mmCIF file of C-alpha atoms and ligand atoms in Angstrom:
data_model
loop_
_atom_site.group_PDB
_atom_site.id
_atom_site.type_symbol
_atom_site.label_atom_id
_atom_site.label_comp_id
_atom_site.label_asym_id
_atom_site.label_seq_id
_atom_site.Cartn_x
_atom_site.Cartn_y
_atom_site.Cartn_z
ATOM 1 C CA MET A 201 12.991 -9.553 -46.812
ATOM 2 C CA ALA A 202 11.712 -12.336 -44.483
ATOM 3 C CA ASP A 203 13.320 -11.356 -40.839
ATOM 4 C CA ASN A 204 10.653 -9.883 -38.773
ATOM 5 C CA GLY A 205 10.314 -13.680 -37.524
ATOM 6 C CA LYS A 206 9.032 -17.129 -38.082
ATOM 7 C CA ILE A 207 5.617 -18.153 -38.294
ATOM 8 C CA LEU A 208 3.739 -21.305 -38.982
ATOM 9 C CA VAL A 209 -0.218 -20.824 -39.738
ATOM 10 C CA VAL A 210 -2.285 -24.184 -39.221
ATOM 11 C CA ASP A 211 -5.737 -24.228 -40.654
ATOM 12 C CA ASP A 212 -7.657 -26.836 -42.556
ATOM 13 C CA GLU A 213 -8.990 -24.365 -45.087
ATOM 14 C CA PRO A 214 -6.470 -23.751 -47.757
ATOM 15 C CA ILE A 215 -7.707 -20.236 -48.698
ATOM 16 C CA VAL A 216 -7.502 -19.352 -45.130
ATOM 17 C CA LEU A 217 -3.665 -20.479 -45.059
ATOM 18 C CA ARG A 218 -3.105 -18.860 -48.456
ATOM 19 C CA SER A 219 -4.551 -15.800 -47.659
ATOM 20 C CA CYS A 220 -2.544 -15.525 -44.662
ATOM 21 C CA GLU A 221 0.595 -16.575 -46.448
ATOM 22 C CA ARG A 222 0.390 -13.776 -48.468
ATOM 23 C CA ILE A 223 -0.444 -11.227 -46.205
ATOM 24 C CA LEU A 224 2.139 -11.756 -43.753
ATOM 25 C CA LYS A 225 5.141 -12.631 -46.244
ATOM 26 C CA SER A 226 4.619 -8.665 -47.051
ATOM 27 C CA GLU A 227 4.919 -7.719 -43.581
ATOM 28 C CA GLY A 228 8.512 -9.721 -43.738
ATOM 29 C CA TYR A 229 7.711 -12.764 -42.126
ATOM 30 C CA SER A 230 8.749 -16.018 -42.847
ATOM 31 C CA ILE A 231 5.543 -18.274 -43.014
ATOM 32 C CA ALA A 232 5.360 -21.919 -43.286
ATOM 33 C CA LEU A 233 1.754 -23.714 -43.397
ATOM 34 C CA ALA A 234 0.201 -26.857 -42.320
ATOM 35 C CA THR A 235 -3.470 -28.213 -42.626
ATOM 36 C CA SER A 236 -3.716 -29.925 -39.711
ATOM 37 C CA GLY A 237 -2.860 -29.967 -36.092
ATOM 38 C CA GLN A 238 -0.853 -32.890 -36.773
ATOM 39 C CA GLU A 239 0.833 -31.864 -39.687
ATOM 40 C CA ALA A 240 2.016 -28.743 -37.701
ATOM 41 C CA ILE A 241 3.630 -30.852 -34.658
ATOM 42 C CA ASN A 242 5.485 -32.738 -37.608
ATOM 43 C CA ILE A 243 6.551 -29.288 -38.819
ATOM 44 C CA LEU A 244 7.504 -28.081 -35.109
ATOM 45 C CA GLN A 245 9.553 -31.068 -33.975
ATOM 46 C CA LYS A 246 11.807 -30.347 -37.004
ATOM 47 C CA ASP A 247 12.234 -26.666 -36.720
ATOM 48 C CA ASP A 248 11.705 -23.477 -34.179
ATOM 49 C CA TYR A 249 8.815 -20.941 -34.897
ATOM 50 C CA ASP A 250 8.532 -17.686 -32.878
ATOM 51 C CA LEU A 251 4.816 -17.600 -33.631
ATOM 52 C CA VAL A 252 2.166 -20.213 -34.340
ATOM 53 C CA ILE A 253 -1.139 -19.010 -35.792
ATOM 54 C CA THR A 254 -3.636 -21.838 -35.466
ATOM 55 C CA ASP A 255 -7.305 -22.627 -36.227
ATOM 56 C CA LEU A 256 -9.139 -24.120 -33.283
ATOM 57 C CA LYS A 257 -11.498 -26.447 -35.362
ATOM 58 C CA MET A 258 -9.329 -29.008 -37.273
ATOM 59 C CA PRO A 259 -10.061 -32.717 -37.528
ATOM 60 C CA GLU A 260 -8.078 -35.371 -35.274
ATOM 61 C CA VAL A 261 -5.694 -33.381 -33.627
ATOM 62 C CA ASP A 262 -7.271 -29.923 -32.961
ATOM 63 C CA GLY A 263 -6.283 -26.519 -32.058
ATOM 64 C CA ILE A 264 -6.590 -27.164 -28.437
ATOM 65 C CA ALA A 265 -4.544 -30.178 -28.651
ATOM 66 C CA LEU A 266 -1.834 -28.432 -30.799
ATOM 67 C CA ILE A 267 -1.499 -25.558 -28.041
ATOM 68 C CA LYS A 268 -0.906 -28.161 -25.346
ATOM 69 C CA TRP A 269 1.659 -29.843 -27.108
ATOM 70 C CA LEU A 270 3.399 -26.489 -27.593
ATOM 71 C CA ARG A 271 3.355 -25.430 -24.087
ATOM 72 C CA ASN A 272 4.824 -29.114 -23.022
ATOM 73 C CA SER A 273 7.218 -29.071 -25.946
ATOM 74 C CA LYS A 274 8.015 -25.670 -27.105
ATOM 75 C CA PRO A 275 6.820 -23.246 -24.040
ATOM 76 C CA ALA A 276 8.830 -20.226 -25.619
ATOM 77 C CA THR A 277 6.675 -20.335 -29.029
ATOM 78 C CA GLY A 278 3.972 -17.862 -28.783
ATOM 79 C CA VAL A 279 0.354 -18.451 -30.019
ATOM 80 C CA VAL A 280 -2.563 -16.764 -31.648
ATOM 81 C CA VAL A 281 -5.884 -18.649 -32.464
ATOM 82 C CA ILE A 282 -8.246 -18.149 -35.395
ATOM 83 C CA THR A 283 -11.607 -19.225 -34.513
ATOM 84 C CA GLY A 284 -15.287 -19.183 -36.144
ATOM 85 C CA TYR A 285 -17.539 -18.890 -33.580
ATOM 86 C CA PRO A 286 -15.902 -19.014 -30.418
ATOM 87 C CA SER A 287 -17.778 -20.240 -27.636
ATOM 88 C CA GLN A 288 -16.744 -18.347 -24.198
ATOM 89 C CA GLU A 289 -15.477 -21.621 -22.738
ATOM 90 C CA THR A 290 -13.366 -22.376 -25.794
ATOM 91 C CA ILE A 291 -11.563 -19.229 -25.605
ATOM 92 C CA LYS A 292 -11.673 -19.512 -21.658
ATOM 93 C CA ASP A 293 -9.687 -23.043 -22.309
ATOM 94 C CA ALA A 294 -7.178 -21.158 -25.086
ATOM 95 C CA LEU A 295 -6.303 -18.413 -22.780
ATOM 96 C CA ASN A 296 -5.614 -20.826 -19.828
ATOM 97 C CA LEU A 297 -2.892 -22.508 -22.026
ATOM 98 C CA GLY A 298 -1.363 -18.948 -22.158
ATOM 99 C CA ILE A 299 -2.419 -17.838 -26.072
ATOM 100 C CA ILE A 300 -1.283 -14.173 -26.613
ATOM 101 C CA ASP A 301 -4.534 -13.050 -28.734
ATOM 102 C CA TYR A 302 -7.330 -14.881 -30.756
ATOM 103 C CA LEU A 303 -8.783 -13.684 -34.629
ATOM 104 C CA PRO A 304 -12.077 -14.039 -34.755
ATOM 105 C CA LYS A 305 -12.879 -15.107 -38.462
ATOM 106 C CA PRO A 306 -13.605 -13.797 -40.989
ATOM 107 C CA PHE A 307 -10.847 -11.181 -40.385
ATOM 108 C CA THR A 308 -9.592 -8.475 -42.547
ATOM 109 C CA PRO A 309 -5.553 -8.124 -43.727
ATOM 110 C CA LEU A 310 -5.470 -5.654 -41.399
ATOM 111 C CA VAL A 311 -6.552 -7.190 -38.305
ATOM 112 C CA LEU A 312 -4.182 -10.097 -39.030
ATOM 113 C CA ILE A 313 -1.140 -7.896 -39.470
ATOM 114 C CA ASP A 314 -1.955 -6.150 -36.168
ATOM 115 C CA VAL A 315 -2.811 -9.150 -34.106
ATOM 116 C CA THR A 316 0.281 -11.028 -35.632
ATOM 117 C CA ALA A 317 2.523 -7.867 -35.010
ATOM 118 C CA LYS A 318 1.438 -7.421 -31.557
ATOM 119 C CA ALA A 319 1.998 -11.293 -30.686
ATOM 120 C CA MET A 320 5.224 -11.099 -31.958
ATOM 121 C CA LYS A 321 6.448 -8.305 -30.035
ATOM 122 C CA MET A 322 5.482 -10.302 -27.271
ATOM 123 C CA THR A 323 6.860 -13.454 -27.801
ATOM 124 C CA MET A 324 10.279 -11.304 -28.333
ATOM 125 C CA VAL A 325 10.034 -9.958 -24.762
ATOM 126 C CA ARG A 326 9.052 -13.156 -23.044
ATOM 127 C CA ALA A 327 11.802 -14.612 -24.701
ATOM 128 C CA LEU A 328 14.040 -12.197 -22.766
ATOM 129 C CA PRO A 329 16.035 -14.123 -20.564
ATOM 130 C CA GLU A 330 15.351 -13.247 -16.700
ATOM 131 C CA LYS A 331 18.460 -12.887 -15.408
ATOM 132 C CA THR A 332 22.060 -13.142 -16.686
ATOM 133 C CA PRO A 333 25.229 -13.883 -14.520
ATOM 134 C CA GLU A 334 26.321 -10.133 -15.774
ATOM 135 C CA GLU A 335 23.106 -8.548 -14.089
ATOM 136 C CA ALA A 336 24.375 -9.036 -10.602
ATOM 137 C CA ASP A 337 26.285 -5.967 -10.840
ATOM 138 C CA VAL A 338 23.059 -4.130 -11.760
ATOM 139 C CA GLU A 339 21.383 -4.735 -8.563
ATOM 140 C CA SER A 340 24.162 -2.644 -6.751
ATOM 141 C CA LYS A 341 22.958 0.288 -9.104
ATOM 142 C CA THR A 342 19.265 -0.023 -8.398
ATOM 143 C CA ALA A 343 18.993 3.019 -5.980
ATOM 144 C CA ALA A 344 20.579 5.274 -8.608
ATOM 145 C CA LEU A 345 18.651 3.606 -11.707
ATOM 146 C CA GLU A 346 15.524 4.442 -9.321
ATOM 147 C CA LYS A 347 16.650 8.500 -9.026
ATOM 148 C CA ILE A 348 17.043 8.657 -12.607
ATOM 149 C CA ILE A 349 13.457 7.098 -13.270
ATOM 150 C CA ALA A 350 12.080 9.216 -10.646
ATOM 151 C CA GLU A 351 13.287 12.616 -11.873
ATOM 152 C CA ASN A 352 12.077 11.765 -15.284
ATOM 153 C CA ARG A 353 8.862 9.945 -14.617
ATOM 154 C CA ASN A 354 6.000 12.337 -15.778
ATOM 155 C CA ARG A 355 8.366 14.209 -18.667
ATOM 156 C CA PRO A 356 7.163 13.627 -21.814
ATOM 157 C CA GLY A 357 9.365 11.900 -24.191
ATOM 158 C CA SER A 358 11.490 10.532 -20.887
ATOM 159 C CA LEU A 359 12.267 7.472 -22.147
ATOM 160 C CA ILE A 360 15.685 8.127 -24.663
ATOM 161 C CA PRO A 361 16.954 10.414 -21.788
ATOM 162 C CA VAL A 362 16.053 7.476 -19.229
ATOM 163 C CA LEU A 363 18.064 4.702 -20.986
ATOM 164 C CA GLN A 364 21.019 7.233 -22.072
ATOM 165 C CA GLN A 365 21.367 7.745 -18.105
ATOM 166 C CA ALA A 366 20.690 4.389 -17.498
ATOM 167 C CA GLN A 367 23.369 2.920 -19.845
ATOM 168 C CA GLY A 368 25.942 5.490 -18.757
ATOM 169 C CA LEU A 369 25.288 4.536 -15.102
ATOM 170 C CA ILE A 370 25.713 0.772 -15.575
ATOM 171 C CA GLY A 371 27.508 0.270 -19.011
ATOM 172 C CA TYR A 372 24.662 -1.477 -20.985
ATOM 173 C CA LEU A 373 20.710 -1.884 -20.835
ATOM 174 C CA PRO A 374 20.220 -5.632 -20.097
ATOM 175 C CA PRO A 375 16.900 -7.351 -20.062
ATOM 176 C CA SER A 376 16.383 -6.722 -16.245
ATOM 177 C CA VAL A 377 17.335 -2.972 -16.318
ATOM 178 C CA GLN A 378 14.564 -2.618 -19.210
ATOM 179 C CA ARG A 379 11.978 -4.173 -17.418
ATOM 180 C CA HIS A 380 12.853 -1.843 -14.361
ATOM 181 C CA ILE A 381 12.551 1.331 -16.550
ATOM 182 C CA ALA A 382 9.504 0.170 -18.468
ATOM 183 C CA LYS A 383 7.689 -0.442 -14.768
ATOM 184 C CA GLY A 384 8.920 3.145 -13.380
ATOM 185 C CA LEU A 385 7.774 4.897 -16.666
ATOM 186 C CA ASN A 386 4.754 2.928 -16.641
ATOM 187 C CA ILE A 387 5.006 2.111 -19.928
ATOM 188 C CA PRO A 388 5.114 -1.597 -22.000
ATOM 189 C CA VAL A 389 8.390 -2.948 -22.025
ATOM 190 C CA SER A 390 8.058 -4.099 -25.815
ATOM 191 C CA GLU A 391 8.433 0.032 -26.142
ATOM 192 C CA VAL A 392 11.412 -0.032 -23.995
ATOM 193 C CA HIS A 393 12.869 -2.961 -25.773
ATOM 194 C CA GLY A 394 11.768 -1.660 -29.118
ATOM 195 C CA VAL A 395 13.891 1.462 -28.637
ATOM 196 C CA VAL A 396 16.958 -0.029 -27.173
ATOM 197 C CA SER A 397 17.319 -2.407 -30.046
ATOM 198 C CA PHE A 398 16.395 0.336 -32.802
ATOM 199 C CA TYR A 399 18.871 2.974 -31.913
ATOM 200 C CA SER A 400 22.675 1.466 -32.659
ATOM 201 C CA PHE A 401 24.356 3.522 -29.432
ATOM 202 C CA PHE A 402 22.250 1.534 -26.627
ATOM 203 C CA THR A 403 23.739 -1.689 -25.924
ATOM 204 C CA MET A 404 22.179 -5.146 -24.584
ATOM 205 C CA LYS A 405 25.514 -6.526 -24.089
ATOM 206 C CA PRO A 406 28.010 -5.501 -21.365
ATOM 207 C CA LYS A 407 31.398 -3.979 -22.314
ATOM 208 C CA GLY A 408 34.774 -5.501 -21.342
ATOM 209 C CA LYS A 409 37.262 -3.118 -19.073
ATOM 210 C CA HIS A 410 38.734 -2.369 -22.241
ATOM 211 C CA SER A 411 36.762 -1.841 -25.473
ATOM 212 C CA VAL A 412 38.926 -2.609 -28.810
ATOM 213 C CA LYS A 413 37.171 -1.300 -31.751
ATOM 214 C CA VAL A 414 38.345 -2.455 -35.203
ATOM 215 C CA CYS A 415 37.770 -0.266 -38.220
ATOM 216 C CA LEU A 416 35.986 -2.071 -41.155
ATOM 217 C CA GLY A 417 35.805 0.861 -43.246
ATOM 218 C CA THR A 418 36.819 1.083 -46.898
ATOM 219 C CA ALA A 419 40.232 2.142 -46.330
ATOM 220 C CA CYS A 420 41.189 0.324 -43.643
ATOM 221 C CA TYR A 421 39.284 -2.821 -45.090
ATOM 222 C CA VAL A 422 41.579 -2.749 -47.996
ATOM 223 C CA LYS A 423 44.821 -2.551 -45.707
ATOM 224 C CA ARG A 424 44.059 -6.121 -43.830
ATOM 225 C CA ALA A 425 41.633 -4.804 -41.420
ATOM 226 C CA GLU A 426 39.815 -8.255 -41.957
ATOM 227 C CA GLU A 427 43.201 -9.906 -40.724
ATOM 228 C CA ILE A 428 43.176 -8.043 -37.497
ATOM 229 C CA ILE A 429 39.859 -8.707 -36.315
ATOM 230 C CA GLU A 430 40.439 -12.611 -37.483
ATOM 231 C CA LYS A 431 43.934 -12.284 -35.057
ATOM 232 C CA LEU A 432 41.903 -10.401 -32.182
ATOM 233 C CA LYS A 433 38.999 -13.398 -32.457
ATOM 234 C CA ALA A 434 41.877 -15.874 -32.075
ATOM 235 C CA THR A 435 43.565 -13.931 -29.546
ATOM 236 C CA LEU A 436 40.762 -12.714 -27.352
ATOM 237 C CA ASN A 437 38.690 -16.282 -27.765
ATOM 238 C CA ILE A 438 35.905 -14.348 -28.566
ATOM 239 C CA ASP A 439 33.617 -13.311 -31.509
ATOM 240 C CA VAL A 440 33.098 -9.604 -32.605
ATOM 241 C CA GLY A 441 30.350 -8.133 -30.181
ATOM 242 C CA GLU A 442 31.218 -10.522 -27.132
ATOM 243 C CA VAL A 443 33.590 -9.816 -23.995
ATOM 244 C CA THR A 444 36.050 -12.141 -22.593
ATOM 245 C CA LYS A 445 35.714 -14.363 -19.696
ATOM 246 C CA ASP A 446 37.668 -11.868 -17.675
ATOM 247 C CA ARG A 447 35.855 -9.509 -18.735
ATOM 248 C CA LYS A 448 38.828 -7.554 -19.381
ATOM 249 C CA PHE A 449 38.292 -6.924 -23.444
ATOM 250 C CA SER A 450 35.191 -6.677 -25.534
ATOM 251 C CA LEU A 451 35.524 -6.612 -29.387
ATOM 252 C CA GLU A 452 33.471 -4.475 -32.111
ATOM 253 C CA SER A 453 33.677 -3.684 -35.614
ATOM 254 C CA VAL A 454 33.010 -0.019 -36.885
ATOM 255 C CA ARG A 455 32.800 1.649 -39.864
ATOM 256 C CA CYS A 456 35.233 4.501 -40.309
ATOM 257 C CA LEU A 457 36.727 5.884 -37.543
ATOM 258 C CA GLY A 458 37.547 9.454 -39.378
ATOM 259 C CA ALA A 459 41.300 8.344 -39.650
ATOM 260 C CA CYS A 460 41.636 7.086 -42.894
ATOM 261 C CA GLY A 461 45.038 8.571 -43.206
ATOM 262 C CA LEU A 462 46.253 5.995 -40.492
ATOM 263 C CA ALA A 463 44.558 2.812 -41.695
ATOM 264 C CA PRO A 464 44.368 0.240 -40.291
ATOM 265 C CA VAL A 465 43.189 1.414 -37.363
ATOM 266 C CA VAL A 466 42.123 0.024 -33.922
ATOM 267 C CA VAL A 467 41.163 2.006 -30.916
ATOM 268 C CA ILE A 468 41.216 0.740 -27.748
ATOM 269 C CA ASP A 469 39.656 2.467 -25.273
ATOM 270 C CA HIS A 470 40.758 6.412 -26.172
ATOM 271 C CA THR A 471 43.740 5.223 -27.824
ATOM 272 C CA THR A 472 44.242 4.924 -31.653
ATOM 273 C CA HIS A 473 46.600 2.549 -32.813
ATOM 274 C CA ALA A 474 47.676 3.320 -36.328
ATOM 275 C CA SER A 475 49.177 1.322 -39.207
ATOM 276 C CA VAL A 476 47.840 -1.740 -37.379
ATOM 277 C CA ASP A 477 50.142 -5.306 -38.506
ATOM 278 C CA PRO A 478 47.632 -8.124 -38.444
ATOM 279 C CA VAL A 479 50.503 -10.163 -36.855
ATOM 280 C CA LYS A 480 51.419 -8.039 -33.872
ATOM 281 C CA THR A 481 48.043 -7.480 -32.382
ATOM 282 C CA PRO A 482 48.594 -9.659 -29.599
ATOM 283 C CA GLU A 483 51.285 -7.622 -28.565
ATOM 284 C CA ILE A 484 49.101 -4.308 -28.827
ATOM 285 C CA LEU A 485 46.638 -6.102 -26.391
ATOM 286 C CA LYS A 486 49.281 -6.991 -23.833
ATOM 287 C CA GLN A 487 49.740 -3.029 -23.226
ATOM 288 C CA TYR A 488 46.652 -3.356 -21.539
ATOM 289 C CA GLU A 489 47.035 -6.785 -19.855
HETATM 290 S S1 LIG B 1575 38.130 3.420 -43.043
HETATM 291 FE FE1 LIG B 1575 39.197 3.266 -41.083
HETATM 292 S S2 LIG B 1575 39.279 5.168 -40.343
HETATM 293 FE FE2 LIG B 1575 38.287 5.385 -41.901
#
């Protein structure tokens, strides 16, 4: 399954391209190949990639020219360079252009996998937005967040408890909070982001004043739960996982709320609404206006 990110590998040596493709595909990346800098630019003009792994020495449009083009046209794309016998100057030029890392030829599969995984993680972290409008709320809670971090700073395994308390305080864990915690605990942001995205009980999105959960478990599904969710999406004008503009409602789908005898079930805040008729969902919402 290729869902770990999209990578474009650029090299004028077909054997290097083929081995990178084989190794990286087996790690779950989606791979495209280009045999020259110009071909890479043509591909990148049509599609976005998370990471470009490129040789430096290529005829006509070389690796440095490609990286310069990327910095201007696709600044969010991460770059790793492959190079045979790099001079200090070449590496300095590439580093000045913001490359993440470099792979000295010849490299082993393990080195390729390791450098790619780190570069992909860094690219994802860089892509986190600097600040969202919702994060303005967060600033008012900075002192309390600092206290949580200070109380846990030197405790082993403190990251998850800190994240739980921070989410309890703020309601969710936006990128600015993740960066704050990483700095406070002196660990990489990528580690914090990795834990937040791994555990389903952490959320990076704010919740509405009222949280609407629609059960899509089997018992509810066969009793038109999907129609309920479609009706709620249309009434609230949001998708699942989103919050209304006035931040009154957030909509989630869940798997079995343990009340199958009451199917189909919608839970709003702490109230269970049983045997919900899809047509009547707007009336239920009115109780929370
Ligand atoms: S399937 Fe919906 S409550 Fe169990």
